[in-house]
Coordinates of C-alpha atoms and ligand atoms in Angstrom, one line a residue:
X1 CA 115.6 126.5 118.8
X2 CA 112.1 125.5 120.0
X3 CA 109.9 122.7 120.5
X4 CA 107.7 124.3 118.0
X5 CA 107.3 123.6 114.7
X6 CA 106.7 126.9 112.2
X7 CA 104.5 127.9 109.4
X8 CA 107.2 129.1 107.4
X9 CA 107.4 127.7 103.7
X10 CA 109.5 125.4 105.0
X11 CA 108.1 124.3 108.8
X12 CA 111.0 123.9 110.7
X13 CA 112.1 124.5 114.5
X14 CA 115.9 125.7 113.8
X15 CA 115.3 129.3 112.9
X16 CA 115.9 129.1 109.7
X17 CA 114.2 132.5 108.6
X18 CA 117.4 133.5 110.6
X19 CA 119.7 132.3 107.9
X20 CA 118.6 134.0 105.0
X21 CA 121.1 132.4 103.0
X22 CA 120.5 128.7 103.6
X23 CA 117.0 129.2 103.8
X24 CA 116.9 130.3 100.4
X25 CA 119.5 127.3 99.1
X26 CA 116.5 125.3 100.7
X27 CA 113.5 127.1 99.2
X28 CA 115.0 126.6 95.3
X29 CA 115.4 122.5 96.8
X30 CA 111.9 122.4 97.5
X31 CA 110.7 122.7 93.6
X32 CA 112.5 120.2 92.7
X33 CA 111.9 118.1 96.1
X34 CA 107.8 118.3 94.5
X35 CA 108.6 117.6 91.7
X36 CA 110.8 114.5 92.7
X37 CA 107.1 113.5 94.7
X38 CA 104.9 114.2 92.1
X39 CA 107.3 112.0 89.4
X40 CA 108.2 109.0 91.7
X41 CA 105.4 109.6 94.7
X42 CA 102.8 106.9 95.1
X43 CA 101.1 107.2 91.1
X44 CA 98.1 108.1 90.9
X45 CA 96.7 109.2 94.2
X46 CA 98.5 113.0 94.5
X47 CA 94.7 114.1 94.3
X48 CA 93.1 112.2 97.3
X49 CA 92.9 113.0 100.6
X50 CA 95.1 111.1 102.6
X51 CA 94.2 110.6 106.4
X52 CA 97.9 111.5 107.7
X53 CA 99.9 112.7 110.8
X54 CA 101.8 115.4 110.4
X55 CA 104.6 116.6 113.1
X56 CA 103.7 120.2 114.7
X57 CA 106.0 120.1 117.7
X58 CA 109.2 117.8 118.7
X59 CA 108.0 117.1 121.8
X60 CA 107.7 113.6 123.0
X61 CA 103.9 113.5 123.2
X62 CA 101.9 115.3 121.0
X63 CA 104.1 116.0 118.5
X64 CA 102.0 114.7 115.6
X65 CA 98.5 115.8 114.3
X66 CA 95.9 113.8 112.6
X67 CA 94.1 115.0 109.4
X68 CA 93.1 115.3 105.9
X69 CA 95.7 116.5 103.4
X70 CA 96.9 115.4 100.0
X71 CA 99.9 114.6 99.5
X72 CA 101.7 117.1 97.6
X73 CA 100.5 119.3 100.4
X74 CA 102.6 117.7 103.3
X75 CA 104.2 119.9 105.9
X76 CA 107.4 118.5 105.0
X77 CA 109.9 120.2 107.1
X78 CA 113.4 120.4 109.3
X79 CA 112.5 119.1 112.6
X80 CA 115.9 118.7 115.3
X81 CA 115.4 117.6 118.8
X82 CA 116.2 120.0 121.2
X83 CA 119.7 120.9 121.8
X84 CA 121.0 119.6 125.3
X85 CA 123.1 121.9 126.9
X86 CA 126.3 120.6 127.5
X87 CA 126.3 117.5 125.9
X88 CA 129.5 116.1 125.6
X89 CA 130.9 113.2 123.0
X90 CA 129.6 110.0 124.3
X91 CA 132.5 107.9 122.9
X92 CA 135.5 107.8 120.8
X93 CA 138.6 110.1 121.1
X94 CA 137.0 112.6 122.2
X95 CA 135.3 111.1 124.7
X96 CA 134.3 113.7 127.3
X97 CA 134.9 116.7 125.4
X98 CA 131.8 119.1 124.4
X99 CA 130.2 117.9 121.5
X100 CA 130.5 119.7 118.1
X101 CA 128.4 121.9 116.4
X102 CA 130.2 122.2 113.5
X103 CA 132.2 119.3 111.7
X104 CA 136.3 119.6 111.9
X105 CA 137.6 119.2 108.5
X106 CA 139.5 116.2 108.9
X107 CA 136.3 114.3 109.4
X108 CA 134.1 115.9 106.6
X109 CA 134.4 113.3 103.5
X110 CA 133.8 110.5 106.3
X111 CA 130.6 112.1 107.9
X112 CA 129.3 113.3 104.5
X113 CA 129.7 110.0 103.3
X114 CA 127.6 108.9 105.8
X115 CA 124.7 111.5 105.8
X116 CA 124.6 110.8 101.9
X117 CA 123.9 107.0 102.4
X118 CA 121.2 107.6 105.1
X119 CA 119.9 109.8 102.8
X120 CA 119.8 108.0 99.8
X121 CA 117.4 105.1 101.4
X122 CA 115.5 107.7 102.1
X123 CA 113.4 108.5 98.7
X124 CA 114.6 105.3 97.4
X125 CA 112.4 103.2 99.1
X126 CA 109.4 105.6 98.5
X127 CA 110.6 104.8 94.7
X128 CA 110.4 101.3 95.3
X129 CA 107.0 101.4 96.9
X130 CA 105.1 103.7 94.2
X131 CA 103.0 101.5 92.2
X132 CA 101.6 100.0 95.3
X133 CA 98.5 101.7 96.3
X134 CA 96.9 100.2 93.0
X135 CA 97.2 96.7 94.6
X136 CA 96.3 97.6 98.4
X137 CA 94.6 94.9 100.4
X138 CA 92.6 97.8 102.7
X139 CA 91.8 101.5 103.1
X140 CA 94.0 101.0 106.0
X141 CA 96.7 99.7 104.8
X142 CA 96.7 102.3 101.9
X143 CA 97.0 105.4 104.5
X144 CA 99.7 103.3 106.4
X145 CA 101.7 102.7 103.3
X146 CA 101.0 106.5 102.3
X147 CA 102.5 107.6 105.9
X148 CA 105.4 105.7 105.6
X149 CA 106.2 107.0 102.4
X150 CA 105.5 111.2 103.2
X151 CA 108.0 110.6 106.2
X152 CA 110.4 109.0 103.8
X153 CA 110.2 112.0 102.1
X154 CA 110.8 113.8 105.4
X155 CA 113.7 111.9 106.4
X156 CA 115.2 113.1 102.9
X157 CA 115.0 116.6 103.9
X158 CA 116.2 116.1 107.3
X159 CA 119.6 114.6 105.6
X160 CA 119.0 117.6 102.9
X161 CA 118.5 120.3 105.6
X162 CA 122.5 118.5 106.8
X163 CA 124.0 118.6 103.6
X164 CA 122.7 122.6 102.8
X165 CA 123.9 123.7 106.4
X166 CA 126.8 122.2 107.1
X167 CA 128.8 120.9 103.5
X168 CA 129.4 124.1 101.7
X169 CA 129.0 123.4 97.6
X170 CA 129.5 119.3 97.9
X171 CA 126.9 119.1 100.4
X172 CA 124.3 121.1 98.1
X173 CA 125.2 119.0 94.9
X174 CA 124.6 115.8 97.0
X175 CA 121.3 117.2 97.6
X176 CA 120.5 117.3 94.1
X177 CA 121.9 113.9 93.2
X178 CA 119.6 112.5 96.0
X179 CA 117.0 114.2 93.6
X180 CA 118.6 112.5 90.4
X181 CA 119.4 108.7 91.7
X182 CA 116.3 106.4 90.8
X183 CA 115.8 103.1 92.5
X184 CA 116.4 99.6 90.5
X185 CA 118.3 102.2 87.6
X186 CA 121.1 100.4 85.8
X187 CA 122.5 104.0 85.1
X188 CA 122.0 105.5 88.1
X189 CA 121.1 103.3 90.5
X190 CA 120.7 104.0 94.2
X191 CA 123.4 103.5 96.7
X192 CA 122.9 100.4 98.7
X193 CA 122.2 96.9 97.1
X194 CA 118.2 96.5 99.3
X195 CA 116.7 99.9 97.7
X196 CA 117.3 99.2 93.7
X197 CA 115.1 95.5 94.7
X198 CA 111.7 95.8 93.3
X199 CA 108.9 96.0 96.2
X200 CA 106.8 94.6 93.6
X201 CA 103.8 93.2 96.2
X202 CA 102.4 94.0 99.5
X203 CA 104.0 90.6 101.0
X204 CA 107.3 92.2 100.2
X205 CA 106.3 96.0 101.3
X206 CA 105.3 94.1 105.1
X207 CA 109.0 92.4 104.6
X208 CA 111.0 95.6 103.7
X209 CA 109.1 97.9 106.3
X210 CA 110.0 94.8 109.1
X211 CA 113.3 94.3 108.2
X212 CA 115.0 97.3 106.1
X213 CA 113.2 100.1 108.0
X214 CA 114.9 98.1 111.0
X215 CA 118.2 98.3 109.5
X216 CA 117.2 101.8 109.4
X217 CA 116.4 102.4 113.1
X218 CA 119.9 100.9 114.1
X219 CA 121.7 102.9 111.6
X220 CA 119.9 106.4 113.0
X221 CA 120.4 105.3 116.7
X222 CA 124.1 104.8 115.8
X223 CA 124.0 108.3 114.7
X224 CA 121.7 109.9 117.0
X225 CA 124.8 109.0 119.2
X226 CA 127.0 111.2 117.5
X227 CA 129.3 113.8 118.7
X228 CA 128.3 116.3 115.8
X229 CA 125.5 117.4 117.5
X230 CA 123.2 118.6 114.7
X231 CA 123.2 115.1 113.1
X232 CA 122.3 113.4 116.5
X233 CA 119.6 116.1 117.0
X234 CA 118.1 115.1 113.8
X235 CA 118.3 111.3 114.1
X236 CA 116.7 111.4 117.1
X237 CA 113.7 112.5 116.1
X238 CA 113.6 110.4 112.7
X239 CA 113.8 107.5 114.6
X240 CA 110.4 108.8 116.6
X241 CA 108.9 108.6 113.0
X242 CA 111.0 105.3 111.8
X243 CA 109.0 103.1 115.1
X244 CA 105.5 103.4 113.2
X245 CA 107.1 102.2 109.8
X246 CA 108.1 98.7 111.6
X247 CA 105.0 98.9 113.3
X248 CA 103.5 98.7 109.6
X249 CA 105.9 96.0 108.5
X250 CA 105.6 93.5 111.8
X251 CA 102.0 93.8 112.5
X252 CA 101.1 93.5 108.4
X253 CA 103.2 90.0 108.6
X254 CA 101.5 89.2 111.5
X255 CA 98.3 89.3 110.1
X256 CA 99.2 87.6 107.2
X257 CA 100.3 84.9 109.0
X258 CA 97.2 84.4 111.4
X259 CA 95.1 84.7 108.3
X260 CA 97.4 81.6 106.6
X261 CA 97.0 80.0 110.3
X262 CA 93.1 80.5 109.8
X263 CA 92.7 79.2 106.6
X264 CA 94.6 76.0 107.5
X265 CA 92.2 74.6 109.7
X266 CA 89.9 74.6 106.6
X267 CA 92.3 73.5 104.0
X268 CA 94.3 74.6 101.1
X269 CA 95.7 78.2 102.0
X270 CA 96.3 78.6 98.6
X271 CA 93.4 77.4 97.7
X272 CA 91.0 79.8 99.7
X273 CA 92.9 82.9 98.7
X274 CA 95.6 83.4 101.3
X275 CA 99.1 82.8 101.7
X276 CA 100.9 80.0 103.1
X277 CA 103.7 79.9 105.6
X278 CA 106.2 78.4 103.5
X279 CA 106.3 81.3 100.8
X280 CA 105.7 83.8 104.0
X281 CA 109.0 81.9 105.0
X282 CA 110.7 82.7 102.1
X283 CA 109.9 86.3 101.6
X284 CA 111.3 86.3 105.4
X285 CA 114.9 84.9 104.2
X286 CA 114.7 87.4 101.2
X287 CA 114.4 90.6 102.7
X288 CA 115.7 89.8 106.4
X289 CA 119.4 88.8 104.3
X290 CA 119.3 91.5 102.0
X291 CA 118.6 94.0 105.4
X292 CA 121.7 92.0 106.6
X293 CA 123.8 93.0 103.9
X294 CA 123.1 97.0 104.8
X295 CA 125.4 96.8 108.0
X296 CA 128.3 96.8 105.8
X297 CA 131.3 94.4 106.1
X298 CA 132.0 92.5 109.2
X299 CA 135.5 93.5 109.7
X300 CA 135.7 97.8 108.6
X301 CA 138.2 100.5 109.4
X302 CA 135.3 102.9 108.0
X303 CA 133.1 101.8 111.3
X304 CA 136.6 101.6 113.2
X305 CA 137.6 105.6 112.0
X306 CA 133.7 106.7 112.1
X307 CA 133.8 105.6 116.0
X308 CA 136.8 106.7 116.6
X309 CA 136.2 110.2 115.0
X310 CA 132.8 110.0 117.3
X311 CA 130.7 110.1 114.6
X312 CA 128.9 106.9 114.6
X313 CA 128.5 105.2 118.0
X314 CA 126.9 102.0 119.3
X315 CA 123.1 101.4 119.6
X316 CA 122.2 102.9 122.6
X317 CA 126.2 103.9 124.2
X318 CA 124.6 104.5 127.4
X319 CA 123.9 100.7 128.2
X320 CA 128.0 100.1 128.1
X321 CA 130.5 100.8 130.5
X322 CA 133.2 101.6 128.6
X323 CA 133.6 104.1 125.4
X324 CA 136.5 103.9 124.0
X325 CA 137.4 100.0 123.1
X326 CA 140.7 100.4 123.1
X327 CA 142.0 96.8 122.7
X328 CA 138.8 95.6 123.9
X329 CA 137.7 92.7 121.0
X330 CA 134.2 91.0 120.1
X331 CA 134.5 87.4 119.5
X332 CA 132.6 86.3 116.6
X333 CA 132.1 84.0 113.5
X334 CA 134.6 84.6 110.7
X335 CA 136.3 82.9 107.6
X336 CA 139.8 81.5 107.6
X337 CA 141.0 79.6 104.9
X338 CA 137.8 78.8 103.6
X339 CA 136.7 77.9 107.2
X340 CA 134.7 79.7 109.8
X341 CA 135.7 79.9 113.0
X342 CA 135.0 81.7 116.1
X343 CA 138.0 84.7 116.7
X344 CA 138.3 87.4 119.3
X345 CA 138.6 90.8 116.5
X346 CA 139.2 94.4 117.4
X347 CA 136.2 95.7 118.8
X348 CA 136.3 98.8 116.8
X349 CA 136.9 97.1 113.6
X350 CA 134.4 94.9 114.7
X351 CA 131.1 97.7 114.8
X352 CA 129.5 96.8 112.1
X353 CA 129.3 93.2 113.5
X354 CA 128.2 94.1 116.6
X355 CA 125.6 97.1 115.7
X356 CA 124.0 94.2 113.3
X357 CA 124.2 91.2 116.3
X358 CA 121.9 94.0 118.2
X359 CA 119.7 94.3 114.9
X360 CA 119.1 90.4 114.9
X361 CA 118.5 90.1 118.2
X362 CA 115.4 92.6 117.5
X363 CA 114.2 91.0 114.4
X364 CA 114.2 87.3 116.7
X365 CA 112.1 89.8 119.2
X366 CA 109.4 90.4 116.3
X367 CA 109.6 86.7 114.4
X368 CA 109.0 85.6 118.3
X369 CA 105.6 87.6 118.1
X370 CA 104.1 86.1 115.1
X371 CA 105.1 83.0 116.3
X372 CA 102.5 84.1 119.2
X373 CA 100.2 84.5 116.7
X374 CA 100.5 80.9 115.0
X375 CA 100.6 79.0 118.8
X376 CA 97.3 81.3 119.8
X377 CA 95.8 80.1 116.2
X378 CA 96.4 76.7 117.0
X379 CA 99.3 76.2 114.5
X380 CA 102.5 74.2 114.7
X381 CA 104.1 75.9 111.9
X382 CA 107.1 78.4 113.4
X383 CA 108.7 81.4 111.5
X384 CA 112.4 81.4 111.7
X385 CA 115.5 83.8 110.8
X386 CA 118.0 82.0 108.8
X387 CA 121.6 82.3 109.6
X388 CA 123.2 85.2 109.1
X389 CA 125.7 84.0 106.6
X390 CA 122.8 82.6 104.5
X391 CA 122.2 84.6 101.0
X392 CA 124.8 87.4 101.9
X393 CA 126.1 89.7 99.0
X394 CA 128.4 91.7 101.2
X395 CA 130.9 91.4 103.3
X396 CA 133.0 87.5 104.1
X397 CA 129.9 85.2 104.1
X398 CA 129.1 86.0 100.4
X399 CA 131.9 84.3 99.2
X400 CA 130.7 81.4 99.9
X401 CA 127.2 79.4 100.3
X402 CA 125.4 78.6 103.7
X403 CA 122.0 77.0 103.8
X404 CA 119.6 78.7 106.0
X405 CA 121.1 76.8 109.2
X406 CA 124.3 78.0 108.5
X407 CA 126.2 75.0 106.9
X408 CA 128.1 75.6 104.5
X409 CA 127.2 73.7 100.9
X410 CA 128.7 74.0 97.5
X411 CA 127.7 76.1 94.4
X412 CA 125.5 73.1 93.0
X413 CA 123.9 72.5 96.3
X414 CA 123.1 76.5 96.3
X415 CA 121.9 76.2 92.6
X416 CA 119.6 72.8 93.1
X417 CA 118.0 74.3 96.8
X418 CA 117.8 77.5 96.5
X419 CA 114.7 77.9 95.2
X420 CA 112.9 75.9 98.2
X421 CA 114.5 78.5 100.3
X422 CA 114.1 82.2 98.5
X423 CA 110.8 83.0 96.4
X424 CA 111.1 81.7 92.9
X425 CA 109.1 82.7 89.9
X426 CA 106.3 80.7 90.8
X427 CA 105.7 82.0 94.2
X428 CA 106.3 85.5 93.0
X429 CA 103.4 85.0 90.5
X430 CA 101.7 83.6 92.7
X431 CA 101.7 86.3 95.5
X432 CA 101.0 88.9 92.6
X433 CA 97.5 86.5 91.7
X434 CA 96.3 87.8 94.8
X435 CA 97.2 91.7 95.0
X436 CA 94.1 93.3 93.8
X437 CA 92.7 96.0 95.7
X438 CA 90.2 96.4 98.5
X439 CA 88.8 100.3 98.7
X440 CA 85.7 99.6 100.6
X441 CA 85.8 101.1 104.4
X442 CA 86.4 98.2 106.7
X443 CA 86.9 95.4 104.1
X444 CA 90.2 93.4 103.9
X445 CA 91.8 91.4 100.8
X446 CA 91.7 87.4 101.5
X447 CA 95.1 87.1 102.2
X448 CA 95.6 89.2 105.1
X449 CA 93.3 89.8 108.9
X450 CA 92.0 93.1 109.8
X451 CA 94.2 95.1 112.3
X452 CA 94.2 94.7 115.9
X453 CA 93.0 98.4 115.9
X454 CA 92.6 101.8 113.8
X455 CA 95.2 104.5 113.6
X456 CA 94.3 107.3 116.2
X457 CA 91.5 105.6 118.0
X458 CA 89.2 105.6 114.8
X459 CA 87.5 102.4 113.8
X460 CA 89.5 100.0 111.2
X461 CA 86.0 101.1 108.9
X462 CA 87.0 104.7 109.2
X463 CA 87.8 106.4 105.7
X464 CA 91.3 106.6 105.8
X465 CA 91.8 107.6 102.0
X466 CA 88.5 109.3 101.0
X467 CA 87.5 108.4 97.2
Ligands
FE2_1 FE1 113.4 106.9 106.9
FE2_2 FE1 111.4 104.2 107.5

């Protein structure tokens, strides 16, 4: 185990030239992986040269290098953080004891349930963003959308690389049915209800890599927590690649919104070509509630066994005192009755809950930027996240209706309003009016304001995707 990444076939930093066996299992995935990329890959630009960073060592700087390459060619690979000697499990049961390096049986379904839902996002979303680059508002933003997507493709082989190693026969026919699983399919959908929605629009790309790629970092800091070492080895260094995707997602909103903020003080957003804050509003409810729904249920004896088992922890364990929450409770929001009301539950029933209390609190921490951005531009107008038991579809709030302040309203209310509060058809067609693309160095689409900055240091008029 280095720090180093290989040249192998397959770059990697966990010997696997010394497992002749799995690396083979791995070599006959890669094929099929391409082809996979070259089916449901960004369409049409497997021929360009993409201005990308590529990882070449796990260390904590200058792991990544800058270049050329196009994008069949990617160095995906299995990249692990260093093993720690000694680590022990941070919470749970086993709570002190060393940490494992392979998984007992008793907790195999459970963890490979979990490793095959992480890894299902994975080349979903790349799915969901394929048609994009035809509609991109900027060079820029074309590389950005393109380096999201290869590490997507990454993260699927670092769940992959899981599966092969440590899940016999069920763990390499997962791997192929990650392969198989298209997002949005009616017959074979993907797993989880926010990576079958259509990312039709670059509004709605800035929205999912915001709030869904969030969901993402707080589900791989859960496991990088683990006590089956291998998986928290992993996570942790996905989630070194996951902070540029929400860097994408929250500075793109931003600078949609100062462009709206801009516009205003000459008129009609609409009008000159931009979009206003109302429908950037709405696109905000859409894909912050449907990132909501990817926690899971808010009362769970899966997040209550998975923590117990020490396979799933908090975000960030380290910041608690205690590990174990035996009879320990969480008091929050739930239905009784058809009423809500505030109740002290079992904290470990209660994980999901509190793992997506830490998630909001991070998404207020970005809607709190742009709102920066509007106040420095002059404007009155404030983003806001709706309540959390506004437009659910899992778990006890989607039983009922909740405006976005929380109150609860009946069906008809839902049916007459909700179209003031989600994007309807109208705005949808609208924000599509405006998607055409900008492939001219240094030039931006109407609708959105340059970048702060280039990627690397370069100039925002550098050639990120060369013609
Ligand atoms: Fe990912
Ligand atoms: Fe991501």
């Amino acid at each position: 185990m280095s720090a180093v990444i290989t040249d192998d076939k397959i770059p990697n930093n966990v010997n696997l030239s010394g497992d002749v066996r799995l690396q083979r299992a791995l070599e006959a995935w890669q094929p099929k992986f391409i082809d996979w990329w070259k089916e449901m890959g960004p369409s049409g630009w497997m021929e360009r040269d993409i201005y990308l960073r590529t990882a070449v060592s796990v260390e904590t700087d200058g792991w990544a290098h800058f270049d050329y390459v196009k994008m069949p060619d990617y160095r995906w690979g299995i990249f692990l953080e260093p093993k720690q000697e000694g680590r022990v499990h941070g919470f749970g049961d086993f709570q002190g004891q060393p940490v494992w390096d392979e998984i007992p049986g008793e907790f195999r379904n459970n963890l490979r349930r979990l490793v095959v839902t992480q890894g299902d996002t994975e080349p979903a979303s790349v799915e969901q963003q394929r048609l994009l680059g035809a509609t991109a508002p900027s060079l820029y933003d074309l590389r950005n959308l393109f380096q999201v997507n290869v590490e997507e493709g990454r993260h699927l082989w670092a769940m992959v690389y899981l599966l092969h190693t440590y899940f016999g026969r069920d763990g390499r026919e997962e791997a192929e049915e990650l392969l198989q699983r298209r997002s949005g399919d009616a017959d074979k959908p993907r797993i989880l209800g926010a990576f079958n929605e259509p990312t039709s629009h670059w509004l709605s790309f800035f929205m999912f890599t915001m709030f869904t790629d969030r969901d993402g970092k707080y589900q791989l800091a859960a496991l990088a927590e683990s006590g089956f070492d291998p998986l928290a080895r992993t996570c942790r260094f996905m989630l070194t690649e996951e902070a540029h995707h929400m860097f994408v997602g929250e500075s793109g909103v931003q600078r949609i919104c100062k462009r709206a903020a801009e516009l205003m003080k000459t008129g009609d957003v609409r009008a000159q070509g931009g979009i206003d804050l109302p429908t950037i509003q709405k696109y905000l409810n859409l894909w912050y509630t449907l990132s909501l729904d990817l926690f899971g249920g808010e009362v769970s004896s899966n997040a209550a066994d998975a923590f117990a088992a020490g396979l799933k922890g908090r975000y960030k364990e380290d910041r608690y005192d205690e590990h174990k929450l035996i009879g320990s409770t969480f008091a929050m929001d739930v239905l009784r009755d058809g009423k809500v009301v505030h109740e002290d539950v079992p904290m470990r029933t209660a994980l999901n809950e509190v793992l997506r209390t830490e998630y909001i609190k991070d998404c207020q921490r970005g809607v709190d930027r742009w709102n920066k951005t509007l106040k420095d531009e002059g404007c009155d107008f404030q983003m806001k996240l709706p309540s959390h038991k506004f437009h659910r579809q899992i778990g006890m709030w989607s039983t009922l209706k909740f405006s976005p302040d929380g109150q609860m309203i009946t069906a008809d209310e839902w049916a007459k309003r909700s179209g003031e509060w989600l994007p309807n058809e109208a705005d949808e067609t609208f924000v599509k009016s405006l998607m055409h693309a900008v492939y001219e160095p240094g030039k931006m689409a109407s609708w959105i304001a340059p970048p702060a900055k280039g990627i690397n240091g370069l100039p925002e008029k550098f050639e990120y995707v060369r013609p």
